[in-house]
Amino acid sequence: MNKPSGSKTTSKKRKKGSAVSEPSDSPQPKTRQPFPIVGIGASAGGLEALELFLKQVPEGSGLAYVVVQHLDPTHKGILVELLQRTTPMPVVQVKDQLRVAPDSVYVIPPNRDMSILHGVLHLLEPAAPRGLRLPIDFFFRSLADDRQALSIGVILSGMGSDGTLGLRAIKEKAGAAFVQEPESAKFDGMPRSAIAAGLADVVAPVEELPGRIAAFLKHVPLDTKPDPVTEGKTQSALEKIIILLRTRTGQDFSLYKKSSTYRRVERRMGLHQIDKIDRYVRFLRDNPKEVDLLFRELLIGVTSFFRDPPAWEQLKNDIIPDLLANHPLGGVLRAWVCGCSTGEEAYSLSMVFKEAMAQVKPVANFSLQVFATDLDKDAIDKARVGIYPANIAADVSEERLSRFFVQDENGYQVNKELRETVIFAPHNVIMDAPFTKLDLLTCRNLMIYLGQEMQKKLIPLFHYSLNPGGVLFLGSAETIGTFTRLFTPLEGKTRFYRKGSTPQGVEPIEFPSRFVARPPTAASLREPTRTPGPNLQSLAEQFLLHHHCPAAVLTNDQGDILYISGRTGKYLEPAAGKANWNIFAMAREGLRYGLNNAWHAALHQKQPISQKGVKVETNDGGQAVDITVQSISEPAALQGMVMCVFKDAATPPETKAAGKTPRASARGADLAAAEHEIQDAREEIQACREQMQTSQEEFKSANEEWQSANEELQSTNEELTTSKEEMQSLNEELQTVNHELQAKMDELSWANNDLKNLLNSTDIATLFLNDALAVRRFTTQATKIIKLIPGDAGRPVTDIASDLDYPEMAADAREVLRTLIFVEKQVPTHDGRWFLVRIMPYRTIENRIDGVVITFSNITEAKTLEAQLRQTLASGGKRTQKKRDEK
C-alpha cells in the first residue's frame, strides 16, 4: 500500500498516537487508487464494542477506520489513548483538513461535526443544539457522497436512532451496512433502528464484523467503473437472475440498467462470499428468500424528507402558487409521487402545499390529493403508518415537526390531517395504468436506474398524465432527454418542467401492457387546434337551472349549509341573532317538523325520503311544499353530505263551512282541537330542540376550552420530550465518560499492583511521607523496622514507635524538603541490626515536591563483616607490635 502524502515514516515505525498524515488543502490525487473507508458510529456502551472491533481488525487490511461517537462537548476525551491499547494501527484524533490514510484509525474530537471531501476530513461547528445533534448521520452522508460504493457504515452499541439516515445514503451509493447484533450490545437502540429500517446487510456480534467486512471486500471489485462487463456467460447469468426475479415477484427488471442491476448483484455475492455469478444463480434457486432480498436490493428504497431543499423552496414559493392561480376556486390539486418508497417525499409535498396555501392571498379553499405509489409493498405499508425515527429532525425543521408530526417514544408520526391527503398504493409504473388529470407529477431518482428505452417511454406517458400547464418534477440527475417539444424547462437549476401543448407529428403514446386505453392517433394529433365556439348544451343547462329547476340546499351531516341552488327564500330565512347557517335554524314556520323527520330518515335509511304537501308559512300566506331529502354516497367528493330539494305543490282548496250538520261541526271542532294539541306538541318539541342546540353550543364551547388545555398540555409534553432527549444525550455522554474512567481506574489498579509487587520484590523497606511528615504508604518490610499498621496512614511518623536509633530522622526529612538534597546515613537498631537510611524528595509527574521517600536497606551483614575485619586488623597489628618490641 502506498504511503500517504505528507507522511515521513511508515505506520510500523510511527509512535502510537502520532499523527498519521499532515493536514492538506489539496484534494486527493486522481492517480491514487481509492481505498474503502469504514465509518463506525457508536454511542452509549460503544467503547467496549469499539475495543472488541479494533482488536479483530486483520493486520494490513488496507482500510481506513473513522470513529464517530457521541462525546461530552465539555469533556476532554481520552478515547484515542484507550483505543490505541487495543490495536497496532495508529489512532489519532482528527484535526481539520486531515487526509485519510489506509490502516489507520481516526477519532472525532468532542463538540465537532465531521465530513469528508476527496479523502480529507473536515471539522465543523455543530449547527444543532446539544441533545439534538446527529454526528453519525452527518458523517455517513458525506462519506457516501465522497466514497460512493467504497463507503462502509458500521453501527455499534448506542441509544436513539443516529446513523440510520446515514446508512440510507451509503446504501443508495451501493455501499455496505454492517450492524452489531442487538443482543450483544449494551444499548440496542441504534442497532435496532438500523435493522428495523431494513438497511443492515450483515447483523453479527461486534467481534465478527471486521472479518465479515474483509470477506465482503474480497468478493466485491474495488474499481469504480461505471459500466461493468456483462458479456458472454455473465450476461447469460444476469438474464437468468432476472427470470428468477420475475417468477418469484412478478416484476420484470429487464428494462432496468444492466450496470445498476449487475452492481447490486455483486453486492449480494460479496455478502455471501460467492465468487462467480453462475454460482450465485444456483444459490438463488436453492434459497427463495435470497430472491426476495435481492428484489428489495434492486428497488433501492432510499429517500428522505425535503431532499434537495432548494427545489422544494422553489416548489413552495413559485410552482404551487402558480398552479393554484390557474386552478378553479375550491378545486382539488392532483399530484402523483412515482416511486415514493417509504413516503417521505409524498409527505414533503403535502407539507409544502399546506405552507404554500397559507401564503395565498386572498385565502382560497383548495385541497390536495396526492397519489403515492411504489413497487415495494413493505415500503408502502410503512408509508401508510407514517412513523419515522427521531433523527428526521436533521431534515425537517422544528416548526414543521411541531405542526405536522406527533412525537412518541419511537420517533415521529405524521399527523392524521396530513396522512389523509395522501393515498398510498403498490404500482408498477412500467406495467400498470398511469394516473391522469394531474397538476403535478414527481418522479425523482427513479429513471436513473432505468434503461434508455424505458426512459423514452415514460416521458411521453408523463406528458399524457398531466393536465395542460401541469408540472413534472424530476431528480437532480434526470432530464427529459430529447422530448423538448413535450415539456418546457422552468427557470432555475432545479428539474421542473411544464407540460406544453401537444406538437404536430408526435407518435402515439405506447401505454403499459396492463393499461387498456385509446391513445390519440397521429392523425388526430396533427389536426390543427380550433378555438371552441359557444357551447349550446352548457348554455341550455344554465337556463334550465335558473328558471325551471327546483330550489335545493347541500348540507353536511350536521345540517350546516354548504351550497345553495336556486331561490330558497320561500323556505329558508336567516334566524335572528348570531349568524347561523344551520338548515333547521333557517327553516320557515311549518317546514321544520317535516324537514327534520325527512332529514334524519334519509341519513339512517340511505335512500331518498319525501314529504308531500308540507304547509309553509310565507310572507304571502301559506304554501304547500314537497320536500325530498337524500344522503349522498357518490361521488367520493360529496360522500356523507345531504341534498334537500324543495318543490312547490298545489295548495288544496278550502272547503266552505256553510251547510254543515251539527255532527260534522262537532267533528270539525275535535279535529281542530287535535290539530291544536299537535301544534302544541310540535312547539314543545321545537323548544326541546332549541334547548338541545343551546346545550350543544355549550358543549362546543367547553370542548374548545378542553382543546386549548390539551394544546397547552401538548406544548408542555413537547418541552418535557425535549428535556428527555437532552437528558438521554447527557446520559450517553456520561456513560462514555464513566466507561473511560472505569478503564482508567483499571489501569491505575494494575499500576498499583505492579508497584506493590516491585517494591516487595526488592526486599527494601520503603516509607512514603507527605510534606507534613504524615504516613502516606509503606511496604511490608517497613513494618519490621517501624511499628506500622494499616490504620497508621495519615498519622505523623514521629508518633509511631521505631526500632531505629535515629532520633534525627524527622529533622533530616524536613531538611530534605527544604533543600531537595537527599540524605543517606547508616543507622543501628536497638536489637543490633544496621540499616542504610536514604531520605529523598517525593516528586510528582507535574514536577511538584509532595513529601519524602525513605528507604531502609539492611546492611547488618556488611556491618558484621566490617567489625570482624577491624578486629582481625587490630589483632594483627598487636602481634606485629609485640614482635617489634621483642626485637
GROMACS .gro file of C-alpha atoms in nm, residues 47 51 78 82 85 186 734-750:
model
   23
   47LEU     CA    1  -1.626   0.198   2.394
   51GLU     CA    2  -1.228  -0.211   2.152
   78ILE     CA    3  -0.920   1.005   2.625
   82LEU     CA    4  -0.797   0.382   2.523
   85ARG     CA    5  -0.407  -0.005   2.356
  186LYS     CA    6  -2.513  -0.281   2.591
  734LEU     CA    7  -2.189   1.019   3.098
  735GLN     CA    8  -2.191   0.652   3.003
  736THR     CA    9  -1.896   0.714   2.773
  737VAL     CA   10  -1.708   0.918   3.035
  738ASN     CA   11  -1.788   0.656   3.301
  739HIS     CA   12  -1.651   0.380   3.079
  740GLU     CA   13  -1.336   0.582   3.016
  741LEU     CA   14  -1.293   0.646   3.389
  742GLN     CA   15  -1.353   0.278   3.462
  743ALA     CA   16  -1.082   0.190   3.213
  744LYS     CA   17  -0.853   0.445   3.378
  745MET     CA   18  -0.926   0.301   3.722
  746ASP     CA   19  -0.845  -0.047   3.597
  747GLU     CA   20  -0.523   0.092   3.457
  748LEU     CA   21  -0.438   0.257   3.791
  749SER     CA   22  -0.523  -0.063   3.977
  750TRP     CA   23  -0.283  -0.258   3.760
   0.00000   0.00000   0.00000
